[in-house]
CSV table of C-alpha atoms and ligand atoms in Angstrom, one decimal:
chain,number,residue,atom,x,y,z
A,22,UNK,CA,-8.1,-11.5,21.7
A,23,UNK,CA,-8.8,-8.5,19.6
A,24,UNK,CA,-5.3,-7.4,20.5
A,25,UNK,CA,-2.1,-8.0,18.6
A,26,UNK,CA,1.4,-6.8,17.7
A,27,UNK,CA,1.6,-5.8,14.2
A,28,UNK,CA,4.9,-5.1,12.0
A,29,UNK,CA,5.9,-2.7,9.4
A,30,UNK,CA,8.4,-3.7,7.5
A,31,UNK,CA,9.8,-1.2,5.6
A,32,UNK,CA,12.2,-2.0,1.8
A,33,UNK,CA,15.0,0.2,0.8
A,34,UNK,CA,15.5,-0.2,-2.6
A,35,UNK,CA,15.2,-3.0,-4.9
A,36,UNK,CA,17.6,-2.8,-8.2
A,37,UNK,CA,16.2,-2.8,-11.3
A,38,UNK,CA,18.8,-6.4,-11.7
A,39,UNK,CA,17.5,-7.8,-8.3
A,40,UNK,CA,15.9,-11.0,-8.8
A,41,UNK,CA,13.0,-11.7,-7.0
A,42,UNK,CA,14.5,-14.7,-5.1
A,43,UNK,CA,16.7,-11.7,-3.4
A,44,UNK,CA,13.7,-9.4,-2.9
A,45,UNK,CA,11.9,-12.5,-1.1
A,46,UNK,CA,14.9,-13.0,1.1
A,47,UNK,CA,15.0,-9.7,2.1
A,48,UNK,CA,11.5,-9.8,3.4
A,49,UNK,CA,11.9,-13.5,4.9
A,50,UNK,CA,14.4,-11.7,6.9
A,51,UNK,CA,12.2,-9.0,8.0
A,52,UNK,CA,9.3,-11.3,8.8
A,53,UNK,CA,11.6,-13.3,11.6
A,54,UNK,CA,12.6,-10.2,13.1
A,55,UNK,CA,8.7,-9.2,13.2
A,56,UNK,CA,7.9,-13.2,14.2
A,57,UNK,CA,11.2,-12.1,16.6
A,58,UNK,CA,9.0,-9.2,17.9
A,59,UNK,CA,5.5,-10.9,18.9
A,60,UNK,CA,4.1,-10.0,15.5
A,61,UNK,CA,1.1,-11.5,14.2
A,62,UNK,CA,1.4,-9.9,11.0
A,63,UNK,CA,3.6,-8.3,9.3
A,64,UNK,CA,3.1,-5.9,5.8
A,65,UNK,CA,5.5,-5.1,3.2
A,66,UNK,CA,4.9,-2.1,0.2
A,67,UNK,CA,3.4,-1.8,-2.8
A,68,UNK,CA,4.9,-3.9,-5.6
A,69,UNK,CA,7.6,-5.7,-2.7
A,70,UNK,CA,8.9,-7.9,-4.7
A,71,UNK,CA,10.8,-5.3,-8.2
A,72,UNK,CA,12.0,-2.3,-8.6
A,73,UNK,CA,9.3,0.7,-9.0
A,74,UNK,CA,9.3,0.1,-13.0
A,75,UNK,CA,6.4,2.8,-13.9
A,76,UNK,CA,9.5,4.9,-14.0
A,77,UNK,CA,10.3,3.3,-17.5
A,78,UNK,CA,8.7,4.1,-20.7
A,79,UNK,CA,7.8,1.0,-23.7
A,80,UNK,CA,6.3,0.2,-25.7
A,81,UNK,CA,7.4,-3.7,-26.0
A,82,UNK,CA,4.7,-5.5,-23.8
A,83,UNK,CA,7.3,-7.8,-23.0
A,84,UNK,CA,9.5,-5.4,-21.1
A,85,UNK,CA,6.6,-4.6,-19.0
A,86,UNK,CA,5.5,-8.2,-18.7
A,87,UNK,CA,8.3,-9.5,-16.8
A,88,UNK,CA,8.1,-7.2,-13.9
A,89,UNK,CA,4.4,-8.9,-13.4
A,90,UNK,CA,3.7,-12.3,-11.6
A,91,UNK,CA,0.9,-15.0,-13.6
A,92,UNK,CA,1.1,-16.6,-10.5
A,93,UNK,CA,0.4,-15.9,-6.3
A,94,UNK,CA,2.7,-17.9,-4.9
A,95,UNK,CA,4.9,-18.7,-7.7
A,96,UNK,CA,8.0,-20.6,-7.4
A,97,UNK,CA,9.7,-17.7,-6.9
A,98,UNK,CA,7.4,-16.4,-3.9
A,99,UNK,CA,6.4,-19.7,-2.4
A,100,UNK,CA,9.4,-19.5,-0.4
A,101,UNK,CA,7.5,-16.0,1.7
A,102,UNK,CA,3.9,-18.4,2.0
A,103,UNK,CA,6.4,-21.1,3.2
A,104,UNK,CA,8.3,-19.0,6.0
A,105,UNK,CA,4.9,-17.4,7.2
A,106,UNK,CA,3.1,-21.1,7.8
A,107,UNK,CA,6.0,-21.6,9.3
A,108,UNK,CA,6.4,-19.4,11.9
A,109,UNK,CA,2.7,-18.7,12.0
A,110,UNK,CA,2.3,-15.6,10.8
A,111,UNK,CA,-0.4,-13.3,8.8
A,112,UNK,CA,2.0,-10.8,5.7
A,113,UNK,CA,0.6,-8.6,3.4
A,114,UNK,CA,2.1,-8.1,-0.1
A,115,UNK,CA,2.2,-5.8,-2.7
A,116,UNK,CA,2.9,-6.9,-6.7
A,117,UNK,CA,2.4,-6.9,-9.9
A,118,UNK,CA,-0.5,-8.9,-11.1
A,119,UNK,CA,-0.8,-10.2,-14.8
A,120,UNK,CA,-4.5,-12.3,-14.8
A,121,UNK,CA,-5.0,-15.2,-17.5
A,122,UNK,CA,-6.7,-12.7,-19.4
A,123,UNK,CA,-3.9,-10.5,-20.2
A,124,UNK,CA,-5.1,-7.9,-17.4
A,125,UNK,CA,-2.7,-5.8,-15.8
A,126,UNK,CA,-3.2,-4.8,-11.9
A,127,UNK,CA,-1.5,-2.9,-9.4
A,128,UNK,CA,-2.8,-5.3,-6.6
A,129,UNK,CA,-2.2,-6.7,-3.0
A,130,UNK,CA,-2.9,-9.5,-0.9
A,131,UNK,CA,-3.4,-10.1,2.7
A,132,UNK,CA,-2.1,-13.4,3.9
A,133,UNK,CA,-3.3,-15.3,6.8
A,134,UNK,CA,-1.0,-17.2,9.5
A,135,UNK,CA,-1.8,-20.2,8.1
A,136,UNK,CA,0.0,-18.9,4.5
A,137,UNK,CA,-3.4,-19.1,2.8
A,138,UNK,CA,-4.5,-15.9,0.9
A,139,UNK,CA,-7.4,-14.0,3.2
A,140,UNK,CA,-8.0,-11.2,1.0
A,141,UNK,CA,-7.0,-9.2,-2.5
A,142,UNK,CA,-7.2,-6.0,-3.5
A,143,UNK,CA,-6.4,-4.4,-6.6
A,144,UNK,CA,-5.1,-0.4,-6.4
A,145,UNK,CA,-7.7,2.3,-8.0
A,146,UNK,CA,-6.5,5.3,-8.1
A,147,UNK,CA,-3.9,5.1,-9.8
A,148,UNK,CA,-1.3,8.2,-10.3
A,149,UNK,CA,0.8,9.4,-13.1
A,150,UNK,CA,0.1,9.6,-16.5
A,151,UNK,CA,0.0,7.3,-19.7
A,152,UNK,CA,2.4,8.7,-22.4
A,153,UNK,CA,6.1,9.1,-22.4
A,154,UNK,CA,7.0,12.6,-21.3
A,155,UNK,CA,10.6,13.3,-22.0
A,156,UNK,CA,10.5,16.7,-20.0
A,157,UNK,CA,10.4,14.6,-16.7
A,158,UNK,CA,13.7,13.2,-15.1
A,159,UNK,CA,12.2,10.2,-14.3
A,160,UNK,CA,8.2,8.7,-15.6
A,161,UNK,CA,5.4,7.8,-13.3
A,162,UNK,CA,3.4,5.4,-16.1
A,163,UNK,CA,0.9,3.7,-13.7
A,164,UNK,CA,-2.2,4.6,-16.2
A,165,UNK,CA,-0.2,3.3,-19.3
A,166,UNK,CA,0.7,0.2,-17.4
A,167,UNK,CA,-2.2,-1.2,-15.0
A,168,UNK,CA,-5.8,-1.2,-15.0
A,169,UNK,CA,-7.7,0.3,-12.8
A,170,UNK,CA,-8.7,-2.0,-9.9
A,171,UNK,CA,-12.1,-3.9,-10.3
A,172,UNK,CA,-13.0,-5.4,-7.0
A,173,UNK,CA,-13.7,-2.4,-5.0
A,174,UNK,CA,-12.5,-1.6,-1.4
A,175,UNK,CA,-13.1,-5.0,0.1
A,176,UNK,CA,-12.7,-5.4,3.9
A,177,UNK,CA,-12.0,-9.2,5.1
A,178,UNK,CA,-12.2,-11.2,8.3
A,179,UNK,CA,-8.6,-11.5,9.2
A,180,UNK,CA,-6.8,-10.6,12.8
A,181,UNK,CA,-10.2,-11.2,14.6
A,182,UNK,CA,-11.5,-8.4,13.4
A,183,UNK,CA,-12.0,-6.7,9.8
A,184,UNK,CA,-9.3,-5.6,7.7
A,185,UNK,CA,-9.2,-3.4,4.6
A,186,UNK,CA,-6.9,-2.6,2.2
A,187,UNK,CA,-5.6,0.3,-0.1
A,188,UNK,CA,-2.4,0.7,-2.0
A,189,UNK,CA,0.0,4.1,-2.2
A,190,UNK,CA,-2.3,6.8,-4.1
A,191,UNK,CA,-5.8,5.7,-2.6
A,192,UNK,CA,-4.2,6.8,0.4
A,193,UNK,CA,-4.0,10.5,-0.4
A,194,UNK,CA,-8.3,9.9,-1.3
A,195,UNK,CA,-10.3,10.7,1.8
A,196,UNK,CA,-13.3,8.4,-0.5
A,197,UNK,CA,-10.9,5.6,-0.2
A,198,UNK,CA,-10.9,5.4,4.0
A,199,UNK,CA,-14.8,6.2,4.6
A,200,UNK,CA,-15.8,3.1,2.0
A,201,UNK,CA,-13.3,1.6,4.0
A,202,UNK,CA,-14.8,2.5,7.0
A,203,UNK,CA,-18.1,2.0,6.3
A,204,UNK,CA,-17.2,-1.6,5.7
A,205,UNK,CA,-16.5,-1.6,8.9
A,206,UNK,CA,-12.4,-1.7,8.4
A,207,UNK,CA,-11.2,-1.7,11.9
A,208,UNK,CA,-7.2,-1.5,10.5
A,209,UNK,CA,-6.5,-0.5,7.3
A,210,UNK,CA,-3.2,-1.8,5.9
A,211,UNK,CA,-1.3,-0.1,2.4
A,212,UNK,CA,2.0,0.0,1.2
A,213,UNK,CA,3.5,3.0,-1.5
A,214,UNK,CA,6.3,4.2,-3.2
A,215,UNK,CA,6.2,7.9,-3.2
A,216,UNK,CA,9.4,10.0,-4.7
A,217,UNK,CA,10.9,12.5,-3.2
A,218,UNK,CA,10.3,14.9,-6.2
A,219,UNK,CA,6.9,15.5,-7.5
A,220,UNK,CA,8.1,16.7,-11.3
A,221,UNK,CA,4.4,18.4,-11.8
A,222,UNK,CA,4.9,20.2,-8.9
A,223,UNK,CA,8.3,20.4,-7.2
A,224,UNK,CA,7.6,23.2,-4.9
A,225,UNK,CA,5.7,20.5,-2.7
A,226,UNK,CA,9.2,18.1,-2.8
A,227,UNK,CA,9.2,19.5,1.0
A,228,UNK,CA,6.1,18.1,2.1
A,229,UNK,CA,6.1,14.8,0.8
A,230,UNK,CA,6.5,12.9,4.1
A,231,UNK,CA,4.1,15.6,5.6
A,232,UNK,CA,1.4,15.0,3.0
A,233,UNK,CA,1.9,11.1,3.6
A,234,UNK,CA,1.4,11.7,7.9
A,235,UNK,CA,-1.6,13.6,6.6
A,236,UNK,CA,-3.4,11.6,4.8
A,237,UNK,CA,-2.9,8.3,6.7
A,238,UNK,CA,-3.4,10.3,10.1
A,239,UNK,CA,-6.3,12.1,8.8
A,240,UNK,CA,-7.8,8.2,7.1
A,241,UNK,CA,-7.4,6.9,11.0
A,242,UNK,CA,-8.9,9.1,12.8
A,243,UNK,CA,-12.0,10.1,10.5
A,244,UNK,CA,-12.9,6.9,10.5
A,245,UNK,CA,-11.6,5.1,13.6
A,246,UNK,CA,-9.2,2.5,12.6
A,247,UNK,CA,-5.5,1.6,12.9
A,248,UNK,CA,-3.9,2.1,9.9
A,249,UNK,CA,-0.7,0.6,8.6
A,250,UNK,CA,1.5,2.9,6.1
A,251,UNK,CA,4.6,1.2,4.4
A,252,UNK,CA,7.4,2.4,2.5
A,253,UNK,CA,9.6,1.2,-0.3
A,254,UNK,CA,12.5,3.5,0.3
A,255,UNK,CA,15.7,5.0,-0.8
A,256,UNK,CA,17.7,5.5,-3.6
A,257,UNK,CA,16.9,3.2,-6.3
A,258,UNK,CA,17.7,3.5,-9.7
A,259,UNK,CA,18.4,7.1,-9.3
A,260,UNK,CA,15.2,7.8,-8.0
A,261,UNK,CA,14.8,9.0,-4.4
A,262,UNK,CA,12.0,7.3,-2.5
A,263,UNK,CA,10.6,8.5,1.1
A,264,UNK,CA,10.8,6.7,3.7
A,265,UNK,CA,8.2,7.4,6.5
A,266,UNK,CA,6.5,3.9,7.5
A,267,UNK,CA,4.0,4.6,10.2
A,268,UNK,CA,1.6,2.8,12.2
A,269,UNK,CA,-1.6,5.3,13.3
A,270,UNK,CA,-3.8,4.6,16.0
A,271,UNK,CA,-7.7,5.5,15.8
A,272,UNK,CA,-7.1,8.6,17.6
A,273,UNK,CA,-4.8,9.7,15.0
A,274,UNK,CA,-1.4,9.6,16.5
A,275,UNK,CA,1.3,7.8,14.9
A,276,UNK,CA,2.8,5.4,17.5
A,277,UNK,CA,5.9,3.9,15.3
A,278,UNK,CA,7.4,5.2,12.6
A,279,UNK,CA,10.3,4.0,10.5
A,280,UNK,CA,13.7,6.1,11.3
A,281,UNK,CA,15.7,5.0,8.0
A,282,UNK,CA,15.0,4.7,4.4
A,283,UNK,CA,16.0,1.3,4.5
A,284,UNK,CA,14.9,-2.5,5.2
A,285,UNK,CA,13.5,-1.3,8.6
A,286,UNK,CA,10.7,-3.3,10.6
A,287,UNK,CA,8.7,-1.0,13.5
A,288,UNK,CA,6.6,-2.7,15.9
A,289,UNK,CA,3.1,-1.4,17.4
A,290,UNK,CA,0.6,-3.1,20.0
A,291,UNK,CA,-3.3,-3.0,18.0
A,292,UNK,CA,-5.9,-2.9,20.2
A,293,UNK,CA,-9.2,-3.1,17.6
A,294,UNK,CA,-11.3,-2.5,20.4
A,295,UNK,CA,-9.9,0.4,20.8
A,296,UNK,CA,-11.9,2.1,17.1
A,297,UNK,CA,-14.8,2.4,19.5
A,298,UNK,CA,-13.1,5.6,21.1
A,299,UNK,CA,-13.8,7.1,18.0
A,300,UNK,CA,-16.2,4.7,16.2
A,301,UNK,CA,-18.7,5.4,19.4
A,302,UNK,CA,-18.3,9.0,19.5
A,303,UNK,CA,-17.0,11.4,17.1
A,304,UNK,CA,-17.8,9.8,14.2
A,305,UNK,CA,-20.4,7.3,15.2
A,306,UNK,CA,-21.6,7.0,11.4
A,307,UNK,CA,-25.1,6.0,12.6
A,308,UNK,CA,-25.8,8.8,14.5
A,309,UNK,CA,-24.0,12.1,13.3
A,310,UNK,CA,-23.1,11.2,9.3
A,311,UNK,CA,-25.2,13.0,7.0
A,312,UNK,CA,-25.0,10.9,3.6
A,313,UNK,CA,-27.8,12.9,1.9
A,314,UNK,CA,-26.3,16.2,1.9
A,315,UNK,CA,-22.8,13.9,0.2
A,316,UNK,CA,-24.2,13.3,-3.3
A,317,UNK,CA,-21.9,15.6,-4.9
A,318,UNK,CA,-19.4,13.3,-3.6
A,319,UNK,CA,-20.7,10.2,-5.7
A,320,UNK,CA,-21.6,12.0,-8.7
A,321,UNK,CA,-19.5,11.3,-12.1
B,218,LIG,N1,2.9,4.6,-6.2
B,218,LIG,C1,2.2,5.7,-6.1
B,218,LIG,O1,1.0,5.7,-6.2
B,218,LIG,N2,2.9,6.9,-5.9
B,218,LIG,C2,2.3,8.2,-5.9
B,218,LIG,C3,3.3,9.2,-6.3
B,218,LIG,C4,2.8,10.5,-6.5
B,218,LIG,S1,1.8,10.8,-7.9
B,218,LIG,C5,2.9,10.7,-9.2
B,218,LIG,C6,1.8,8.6,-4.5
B,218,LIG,O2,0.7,9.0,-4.4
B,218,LIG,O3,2.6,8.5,-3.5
């Protein structure tokens, strides 16, 4: 069947001391409350497993090194792969990703119920900026710390049907859903950590769950997908993070959404079939887009 339940499940914080055998419990925890539920699958946030450390400035490579994983599972995360096999379920997982090579990626996988990896994805657009600015209460060091992603927007076979995925910032890029959608991503599923204050601009601090609705309502409907948004939030290392998990329905409208800023899992019935309301009419792409008048879009 092309319908499922699928969970959200939401992190409050994660201390910058929390070791990531209590980060994995955490979400073990969640997951049997979502297998609890009737979920199929359940998705946790962008980089689910440590504290949001982009916040921190060095230069000593091995102070950044240690928030990243060599290894998908590792000993430490095997544990997650383990619980998911065995209560047959699909999890997707957002974490630092430090290659053989020495590259640095802001990345997540898509797990399937069988606790093999389906599908990766490593972030592109990545926020922030690259050199320590003392003016700012807390950093946001994503370009100084990962590169940007280099396999695309992908979209795998996974849920019977086609899944995409996008991490925190992409979500705000309206670029980021349509190559999704014209992959043919019937649910696209992202996790973020978005603070409360914007230090650039802190005028906008009000709208930062508004922006978030926005731009994951406005990536659903546009395109005709379900789509998956999911927080890493609350109060962590003196940084306030929004909560605000949602899941969105093709049409647009948010049909769960997270009420606490902590570990919180929401519930939603998916219905893929259900992208042709949109997919078939409003924006059929075959018959009403107009890619030739788009250029400006692609151009450098
Ligand atoms: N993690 C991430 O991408 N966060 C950004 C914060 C705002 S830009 C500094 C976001 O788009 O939510």
């Amino acid at each position: 069947s092309r319908k499922f339940v699928l969970a959200a499940a939401q992190l409050g914080p994660i201390a910058a001391d929390e070791p990531r055998s209590s980060a994995v419990a955490r979400m073990i925890a969640l997951m049997r409350e979502a297998k609890a539920r009737g979920a199929r699958v359940v998705v946790f946030p962008e980089l689910a497993l440590t504290t949001f450390f982009p916040r921190w400035y060095t230069e000593d490579p091995a102070q950044i090194d240690r928030w990243f994983e060599t290894e998908m599972p590792s000993a430490e995360t095997q544990p997650l792969f383990d619980a998911a096999a065995e209560l047959g379920i699909g999890f997707h997982l957002g974490y630092a990703e430090l290659t053989p090579e020495g590259r640095h990626f802001n990345t997540a996988i898509l797990v399937d119920e069988t606790g093999r990896i389906a599908g990766k994805y490593r972030k592109i657009h990545l926020p922030g900026h690259r050199e320590h600015e003392p003016w700012r209460p807390f950093q946001h060091l994503e370009k100084r710390y990962f590169e940007k992603g280099d396999l695309g927007f992908p979209v795998f076979d996974a849920l019977g049907g086609k899944v995409g995925m996008c991490i925190c910032n992409d979500r705000r890029w309206p670029e980021t859903w349509r190559v999704l959608g014209l992959g043919g991503a019937e649910l696209v599923v992202l996790g973020y950590n978005t603070p409360l204050h914007y230090p650039p601009a802190p005028e906008h601090d009000h709208l930062q769950y508004f922006h978030n609705e926005l731009s994951v309502q406005a990536g659903a409907y546009q395109n005709g997908l379900w789509a998956v948004a999911v927080a890493k939030a609350g109060h962590e290392e003196g940084c306030d993070l929004i909560g605000g998990t949602i899941i969105v329905a093709p049409t647009g409208e948010i049909i769960a959404r997270a009420a606490t800023v902590g570990d919180e899992v929401i519930t939603a019935t998916v219905d893929l079939d259900r992208c042709a309301e949109i997919r078939s009419n409003v924006f059929n792409f075959a018959l009403h887009r107009e890619p030739e008048d788009y250029r400006a879009i692609t151009a450098p």
